[in-house]
Amino acid sequence: MPDEIPRVPIALRVNGKRYALEVEPRLLLVDFLRRELRLTGTHVGCDTTYCGACTVLLNGVSVKSCTALAVQADQSEVLTVEGLEQDGRLHPLQQAFADHHGLQCGYCTPGMLLSAYQLLAKSPNPSEAEMRKGIAGNTCRCTGYQNIFKAIRAAAAQMRGR
Amino acid sequence: MPAKRNIRARKPAARKAPRPKLEEAAQWVGKPLPRKEEGRLVRGKGKFVDDYELPGMLHLWLVRSPYGHARVTHIDVSQAEAQPGVVCTLTGPEVAKLVRPFLEIGPEPGAKIVDYPMGVDKVRYQGEPVAAVVAETALAAADAAELVRVDYEPLPAVVDPEDALRDATLLHESAGTNVVWQGEFDYGDVDKAFQQAAHIVHIDRLHFHRFTSAPLEPNAVIAQWDPGEDFITFWCNNSFPAFAIQFLALALGIRIDQMRVQTYDIGGSFGIKITNYPYMALCALASRKAGGRPVKWIETRTDHMTASAHGNERVFRSTRVALDTSGRILAIESRHIDDCGAYPRYEPLGCIIWAQVLPGAYRFRNYRVRFTQVTTNKCPVGPNRGYSRMQHLWFLERVVDICAHALGIPADEMRRRNYIRADEFPYTTPNGCVYDSGDYARMLALAQERIGWDDWKEKQRRARAEGRLVGIGIGTTLDSGTNNFGQSRLLNPNAPFSGQSGVAIVKLGIDGNISVSLGSVPQGQGHETTSAQVVADVLNVTPELVSVRPGFDTERNAHTGHSGTYASQFAVTGLSAAHGAAQKLKAEMKRLAVFALNAKEDKLEFGMGAQGPEVRVRGSDKAIPYWGLANLVNVNNAVLPAKLQDVTLNCRYVYRPPFRLPDLKRKYGNLTLTYSAQLHIAVIEVDRDTYVPRILDYAVVDDCGRVVNPLIVEGQVHGATAHGIGAALLETCSYDENGNLRNATFSDYVPITSVNMPTLRTGHLESPSPFTFNGAKGMGEGGGAPLHAISAALQDALYAQGVIIDDSHNNASSLFHLLERTRAGRAAQIVRVESRAAAARR
């Protein structure tokens, strides 16, 4: 094991804000967000790309940030849960999750919101099957998904109405 | 005495209180109020343990046993210690010198088990820690941990509880046996009931499988052992800290007041995080060795699955059921073997907790069981959601269901004949528990209505005519809540626990704001919201005006030795405490207002005024705002008369349910205060070619007495249902014969997802509890009804094939093997019916 691990410079935008840092090549994107940028809304639940608690959008596409390296996000645009609220107003998905009790412990919620965000970006009026598939990569151990479905439907309706 | 106007003039400027009319503010309990917790959580601003960064913080990484059972012959940490960034290490032998073994709750032989937070000379389950590396970063600690050299001498493993009974392979030489606890429970006159039976059904073996509710946030601890003060601060996600501190104090050789335990947001526990205290001990020891720097440990998912806690596995052996001619159960006799894994820890409490629901939802009065708990080379168990009652209730539902099929009685009719009747509540069970309220037959009728029972029966008939395997199954379950720790005496007469308690502090702060501190450790159950509803009702304000401290903190002094979140009890213990504390505060406020307003107490009313909440004199314009009362006590108290000098406006209340010690000789007494119920109906089809079971329809009816917040109750029902469906069809902790866990990642364990969770048809009944101040009952655990309903539905689908569903976990592979076994004629002995018409006529 080398004493000094060479660091690699990366530059990216996270939630609209520019960052230029040097990171260890092996640093995971999720650890970069949580430890380097202190954006702790993105959580780690499983380490094997199953649970989706770490889901963020990388250039508009949902990725599990526990399975991406920070260096892979170089020159990219990242959206995390902290970037959903705009001008002190919750995103309709955040509001709908709160209104419909679409969360309990809240640990899966940030990743769930970003998967739902991508789902509605692709399909503003998702069918039941599309919705289930859209969040199939996000495990929730509390809600049994019922209220998450309700919340996504409500947010979709509201976003279509805008 | 200050005049009303003067007090108003001192009002703080930034008070933005909503001003509902008094009538609107009257009843917050019962409303589907969105949770106070959501705001921070949907923003990603919750505070979980791993979110904390403390100055000088170090990171701990564990070296764990790859073997299920092995002797540890040598550990060498020198290479790891030489790595850059490594501060110190710990090994099992070193830990054994620094701490005393954890307390064992049970009597001998279990009490002779020696349990350290690390394996010392032996490891007894895969994943048991043997060494720890503490370094400046988690990655440096993980890198160095790979250089720790551990020599093992593998030993034969015992993973089957019935094998463990034979003691051929011993886990704990100090105990001399794998048996932790055993005892006989005998109620009524079982022998006479069998003599009088028209039918006796024999069921050779049933098996409740091992699974975990696997909270999404793994275990996590930060500990700082301040060397100057000799004081340990824990930031953690332990869900029963009052239990943990009692265990830790004895192990670490310190006083309880030398520890501070804090939790904030917790990413689920479901009981699993009750037993993470060994890791709290390790982080504390590491911090002390590192000179008092804080040490953080975050469990990986694989380590969580192998080495945190699983639910209890149980085998039900040689069951005999006595029934009369009409299928009424007269008696059950059985032998139960519970598997607690490598160390008892919270056990052997599971050996008695099941007895809270001894007859389930049924009227039989004669019951005899020999209950034995053993250790095996598997992960230690913890009180997983539905703890111990779920296993027993699944057993009873299998018994009822198998008897119904064996005697040709329709499943719903069988239950109606055997249910405790609505007019029998409060119902005293054969072992002295008092079921508070309920109406199981009505729940069944409601669930049948929700699922469209007759319609499904017709569809099933048509499907069967086509050769399809469609089954409809009923699962009746109970969620007993607010336990009487006195039941521990039935296991160990010397156990120093009994009763139960909940604590809350309700305070009118210096500025007149209402704040609440609770002794609970919420992990998503919405305690901030429901306690605010209760307090808002007492003080006649809106819940937004009640701020509830998130999480748990021993420094708030809002705890007793029972404090935590477990055993379906917050709606009773937590809310009764919040209610009691709010009432105490209200009484003090009244005394102050009598003085400040020079009015009679019976003329006072609490409500919203122009300046926020106030106490006013009915029929006059005399009023004093809450902040005015707070002002009198906190910053303006020279005006107070002597008779008000005891008023603090900081009111602590301890709620204690009216429990007594059970009768140890008869094993008789009330073990829990409330009994919520759930009734599920599942319709399942087993694919004829692939054997994949698929849920076609699903109905859930719950009854948890008066509902404090329908949104939260519904969420708990959904969640418990998902856990049960996941456990019944997907989730199992599968060990090979060497004690290797075969599915230690989520990718292999496959927790239930949005694509395999059915849409639920829900129904709801309210049978208020006569034993609680507001009629509410605890209900979070749910009772595992999907396991019962799905087993029953699979039984219904496959009974004609000669299959007996004898396991609580079924998937395509196990159903295939079950059918193969049946076809080979090897399943015939599982169930045998002995009918004695002559006996029935007598």
Short mmCIF file of N, CA and C in Angstrom, two decimals, chain A residues 1 26 34 38 40-41 43-48 50-51 81-82 85 90 94 97-99 101 103-105 107-108 113 128 132 135-136 139 141-147 149-150, chain B residues 35 38 41-44 48 50-51 53 83 143 212-214 216 266-268 270 300-301 523-524 711 715-716 718-719 722-723 731 746-747 750-754 757-760:
data_model
loop_
_atom_site.label_atom_id
_atom_site.label_comp_id
_atom_site.label_asym_id
_atom_site.label_seq_id
_atom_site.Cartn_x
_atom_site.Cartn_y
_atom_site.Cartn_z
N MET A 1 0.86 -1.21 0.00
CA MET A 1 0.00 0.00 0.00
C MET A 1 0.89 1.25 0.00
N ARG A 26 -10.28 6.61 -5.39
CA ARG A 26 -11.24 5.58 -4.98
C ARG A 26 -12.44 6.16 -4.23
N ARG A 34 -21.18 13.51 0.91
CA ARG A 34 -21.44 13.55 2.35
C ARG A 34 -20.27 14.15 3.14
N ARG A 38 -20.35 17.98 2.70
CA ARG A 38 -21.24 17.96 3.88
C ARG A 38 -22.71 17.99 3.47
N THR A 40 -25.34 15.85 3.66
CA THR A 40 -25.59 14.57 4.32
C THR A 40 -27.01 14.03 4.08
N GLY A 41 -27.76 14.71 3.22
CA GLY A 41 -29.10 14.20 2.90
C GLY A 41 -29.03 12.90 2.11
N HIS A 43 -27.99 9.28 1.62
CA HIS A 43 -27.66 8.27 2.63
C HIS A 43 -27.09 7.00 2.02
N VAL A 44 -26.43 6.22 2.87
CA VAL A 44 -25.94 4.90 2.46
C VAL A 44 -26.75 3.84 3.20
N GLY A 45 -27.35 2.94 2.45
CA GLY A 45 -28.16 1.91 3.11
C GLY A 45 -27.67 0.50 2.88
N CYS A 46 -26.95 0.25 1.77
CA CYS A 46 -26.65 -1.17 1.50
C CYS A 46 -25.29 -1.46 0.91
N ASP A 47 -24.62 -0.56 0.29
CA ASP A 47 -23.30 -0.78 -0.35
C ASP A 47 -23.33 -1.65 -1.60
N THR A 48 -24.49 -2.18 -1.99
CA THR A 48 -24.49 -3.08 -3.15
C THR A 48 -25.49 -2.64 -4.23
N TYR A 50 -28.49 -1.81 -4.20
CA TYR A 50 -29.85 -2.36 -4.16
C TYR A 50 -30.85 -1.33 -3.63
N CYS A 51 -30.48 -0.65 -2.55
CA CYS A 51 -31.50 0.06 -1.77
C CYS A 51 -31.80 1.47 -2.28
N VAL A 81 -30.85 15.75 -2.86
CA VAL A 81 -32.11 16.16 -2.20
C VAL A 81 -32.05 17.62 -1.75
N GLU A 82 -30.85 18.06 -1.37
CA GLU A 82 -30.73 19.43 -0.88
C GLU A 82 -31.02 20.45 -1.99
N GLU A 85 -35.45 21.87 -3.10
CA GLU A 85 -36.21 23.02 -2.60
C GLU A 85 -35.71 24.27 -3.32
N LEU A 90 -40.79 24.01 -1.04
CA LEU A 90 -40.53 22.60 -1.27
C LEU A 90 -40.90 22.24 -2.70
N GLN A 94 -41.57 16.78 -2.63
CA GLN A 94 -41.29 16.88 -1.19
C GLN A 94 -42.58 17.19 -0.43
N PHE A 97 -44.89 14.13 -0.43
CA PHE A 97 -44.42 13.09 0.52
C PHE A 97 -44.79 13.50 1.95
N ALA A 98 -44.64 14.79 2.27
CA ALA A 98 -44.99 15.26 3.61
C ALA A 98 -46.50 15.18 3.84
N ASP A 99 -47.27 15.60 2.86
CA ASP A 99 -48.74 15.64 3.03
C ASP A 99 -49.34 14.24 3.14
N HIS A 101 -47.81 11.40 4.11
CA HIS A 101 -47.09 10.51 5.01
C HIS A 101 -46.34 9.44 4.20
N LEU A 103 -43.37 8.87 4.10
CA LEU A 103 -42.11 8.51 4.74
C LEU A 103 -42.37 8.28 6.21
N GLN A 104 -41.51 7.48 6.83
CA GLN A 104 -41.58 7.35 8.28
C GLN A 104 -40.22 7.73 8.88
N CYS A 105 -39.24 6.83 8.76
CA CYS A 105 -37.95 7.20 9.35
C CYS A 105 -37.22 8.24 8.52
N TYR A 107 -35.11 7.80 6.07
CA TYR A 107 -33.76 7.46 5.61
C TYR A 107 -33.73 7.20 4.10
N CYS A 108 -34.77 6.57 3.58
CA CYS A 108 -34.82 6.29 2.14
C CYS A 108 -35.30 7.49 1.34
N LEU A 113 -37.06 10.38 -3.42
CA LEU A 113 -37.51 11.63 -4.07
C LEU A 113 -36.81 11.80 -5.42
N GLU A 128 -49.56 2.89 -13.14
CA GLU A 128 -49.22 2.16 -11.91
C GLU A 128 -47.92 1.36 -12.10
N ARG A 132 -44.34 1.87 -10.17
CA ARG A 132 -43.70 0.81 -9.37
C ARG A 132 -42.29 0.53 -9.89
N ILE A 135 -39.54 3.29 -9.04
CA ILE A 135 -38.89 3.33 -7.72
C ILE A 135 -38.50 1.93 -7.26
N ALA A 136 -38.43 0.99 -8.21
CA ALA A 136 -38.09 -0.40 -7.84
C ALA A 136 -36.68 -0.49 -7.28
N THR A 139 -35.38 0.98 -1.86
CA THR A 139 -36.00 0.20 -0.80
C THR A 139 -36.49 1.12 0.30
N ARG A 141 -38.16 0.55 4.08
CA ARG A 141 -38.49 -0.49 5.06
C ARG A 141 -39.64 -0.09 5.96
N CYS A 142 -40.15 1.13 5.81
CA CYS A 142 -41.17 1.61 6.75
C CYS A 142 -42.59 1.66 6.19
N THR A 143 -42.74 2.16 4.97
CA THR A 143 -44.08 2.57 4.52
C THR A 143 -44.85 1.50 3.77
N GLY A 144 -44.19 0.42 3.36
CA GLY A 144 -44.89 -0.54 2.51
C GLY A 144 -45.27 0.07 1.17
N TYR A 145 -44.67 1.20 0.84
CA TYR A 145 -44.78 1.88 -0.46
C TYR A 145 -46.15 2.50 -0.76
N GLN A 146 -47.17 2.13 0.01
CA GLN A 146 -48.53 2.57 -0.34
C GLN A 146 -48.64 4.10 -0.40
N ASN A 147 -48.14 4.75 0.64
CA ASN A 147 -48.24 6.21 0.68
C ASN A 147 -47.23 6.89 -0.23
N PHE A 149 -46.68 5.74 -3.26
CA PHE A 149 -47.45 5.78 -4.51
C PHE A 149 -48.42 6.97 -4.50
N LYS A 150 -49.11 7.10 -3.37
CA LYS A 150 -50.08 8.21 -3.26
C LYS A 150 -49.39 9.55 -3.47
N ARG B 35 -47.19 14.91 9.74
CA ARG B 35 -46.24 14.87 10.85
C ARG B 35 -45.35 16.11 10.91
N GLU B 38 -41.82 15.60 9.13
CA GLU B 38 -41.60 15.53 7.67
C GLU B 38 -40.72 16.66 7.16
N LEU B 41 -37.09 15.96 7.23
CA LEU B 41 -36.73 14.71 6.54
C LEU B 41 -36.87 14.81 5.02
N VAL B 42 -37.90 15.49 4.52
CA VAL B 42 -38.03 15.59 3.05
C VAL B 42 -36.98 16.55 2.47
N ARG B 43 -36.40 17.38 3.32
CA ARG B 43 -35.33 18.28 2.85
C ARG B 43 -33.95 17.63 2.92
N GLY B 44 -33.89 16.39 3.42
CA GLY B 44 -32.57 15.77 3.63
C GLY B 44 -31.84 16.42 4.78
N PHE B 48 -28.94 11.89 11.22
CA PHE B 48 -28.65 10.50 11.55
C PHE B 48 -27.21 10.43 12.06
N ASP B 50 -24.49 9.00 11.27
CA ASP B 50 -23.37 9.17 10.34
C ASP B 50 -23.27 10.61 9.83
N ASP B 51 -24.29 11.41 10.09
CA ASP B 51 -24.23 12.81 9.64
C ASP B 51 -23.40 13.69 10.57
N GLU B 53 -20.24 15.08 12.40
CA GLU B 53 -18.78 15.18 12.30
C GLU B 53 -18.33 15.90 13.56
N GLN B 83 0.38 1.15 10.22
CA GLN B 83 -0.11 1.86 9.03
C GLN B 83 -0.32 3.34 9.32
N ASP B 143 -8.51 -0.18 5.50
CA ASP B 143 -7.28 -0.69 4.86
C ASP B 143 -6.43 -1.45 5.87
N THR B 212 -35.01 -10.77 9.30
CA THR B 212 -34.79 -9.52 10.01
C THR B 212 -35.56 -8.41 9.32
N SER B 213 -36.07 -7.50 10.11
CA SER B 213 -36.76 -6.35 9.51
C SER B 213 -35.77 -5.37 8.89
N ALA B 214 -34.49 -5.61 9.08
CA ALA B 214 -33.43 -4.90 8.36
C ALA B 214 -33.68 -3.41 8.16
N LEU B 216 -33.18 0.38 7.28
CA LEU B 216 -32.36 0.86 6.16
C LEU B 216 -31.08 1.55 6.64
N ILE B 266 -33.51 8.34 13.56
CA ILE B 266 -33.06 6.95 13.43
C ILE B 266 -33.73 6.35 12.20
N GLY B 267 -32.91 5.74 11.34
CA GLY B 267 -33.43 5.20 10.08
C GLY B 267 -34.03 3.83 10.24
N GLY B 268 -35.03 3.74 11.12
CA GLY B 268 -35.70 2.46 11.38
C GLY B 268 -34.93 1.64 12.39
N PHE B 270 -37.13 -1.26 14.30
CA PHE B 270 -38.01 -2.43 14.33
C PHE B 270 -37.53 -3.43 15.40
N THR B 300 -21.52 -1.69 8.06
CA THR B 300 -21.85 -1.89 6.65
C THR B 300 -23.11 -2.76 6.56
N ARG B 301 -23.73 -2.76 5.41
CA ARG B 301 -24.94 -3.58 5.26
C ARG B 301 -24.64 -5.07 5.45
N GLN B 523 -38.32 6.17 15.59
CA GLN B 523 -37.57 5.83 14.37
C GLN B 523 -38.51 5.94 13.18
N GLY B 524 -39.45 6.88 13.25
CA GLY B 524 -40.40 7.04 12.15
C GLY B 524 -41.85 6.95 12.59
N LEU B 711 -53.36 9.00 10.00
CA LEU B 711 -52.31 8.95 8.98
C LEU B 711 -51.15 8.07 9.46
N GLY B 715 -49.98 4.29 8.25
CA GLY B 715 -48.59 4.08 7.83
C GLY B 715 -47.97 2.88 8.54
N GLN B 716 -48.25 2.75 9.84
CA GLN B 716 -47.71 1.62 10.59
C GLN B 716 -48.30 0.30 10.09
N HIS B 718 -49.45 -0.31 7.05
CA HIS B 718 -48.82 -0.60 5.75
C HIS B 718 -47.42 -1.20 5.94
N GLY B 719 -46.66 -0.57 6.83
CA GLY B 719 -45.27 -0.99 7.02
C GLY B 719 -45.17 -2.39 7.59
N ALA B 722 -45.94 -4.84 4.90
CA ALA B 722 -44.82 -5.05 3.97
C ALA B 722 -43.77 -5.97 4.59
N HIS B 723 -43.47 -5.76 5.87
CA HIS B 723 -42.49 -6.63 6.52
C HIS B 723 -42.97 -8.08 6.51
N GLU B 731 -37.95 -12.85 2.21
CA GLU B 731 -36.82 -12.61 3.11
C GLU B 731 -36.60 -13.76 4.09
N PHE B 746 -28.14 -7.12 0.54
CA PHE B 746 -29.52 -6.88 0.12
C PHE B 746 -29.80 -7.55 -1.23
N SER B 747 -28.79 -7.60 -2.10
CA SER B 747 -29.00 -8.20 -3.41
C SER B 747 -29.37 -9.67 -3.28
N VAL B 750 -32.88 -9.77 -0.73
CA VAL B 750 -34.00 -9.16 -1.45
C VAL B 750 -35.16 -8.64 -0.57
N PRO B 751 -34.90 -7.55 0.13
CA PRO B 751 -36.01 -6.89 0.84
C PRO B 751 -37.12 -6.52 -0.15
N ILE B 752 -38.32 -6.56 0.33
CA ILE B 752 -39.48 -6.31 -0.53
C ILE B 752 -39.40 -4.92 -1.17
N THR B 753 -39.74 -4.85 -2.45
CA THR B 753 -39.66 -3.58 -3.19
C THR B 753 -41.05 -3.18 -3.69
N SER B 754 -41.08 -2.05 -4.37
CA SER B 754 -42.34 -1.52 -4.89
C SER B 754 -42.97 -2.44 -5.93
N MET B 757 -44.76 -5.50 -3.82
CA MET B 757 -45.69 -5.16 -2.74
C MET B 757 -47.08 -4.95 -3.35
N PRO B 758 -48.06 -5.76 -2.94
CA PRO B 758 -49.40 -5.59 -3.54
C PRO B 758 -50.08 -4.31 -3.07
N THR B 759 -51.09 -3.91 -3.80
CA THR B 759 -51.95 -2.81 -3.34
C THR B 759 -52.87 -3.38 -2.27
N LEU B 760 -52.97 -2.66 -1.17
CA LEU B 760 -53.73 -3.16 -0.02
C LEU B 760 -55.14 -2.59 -0.01
#
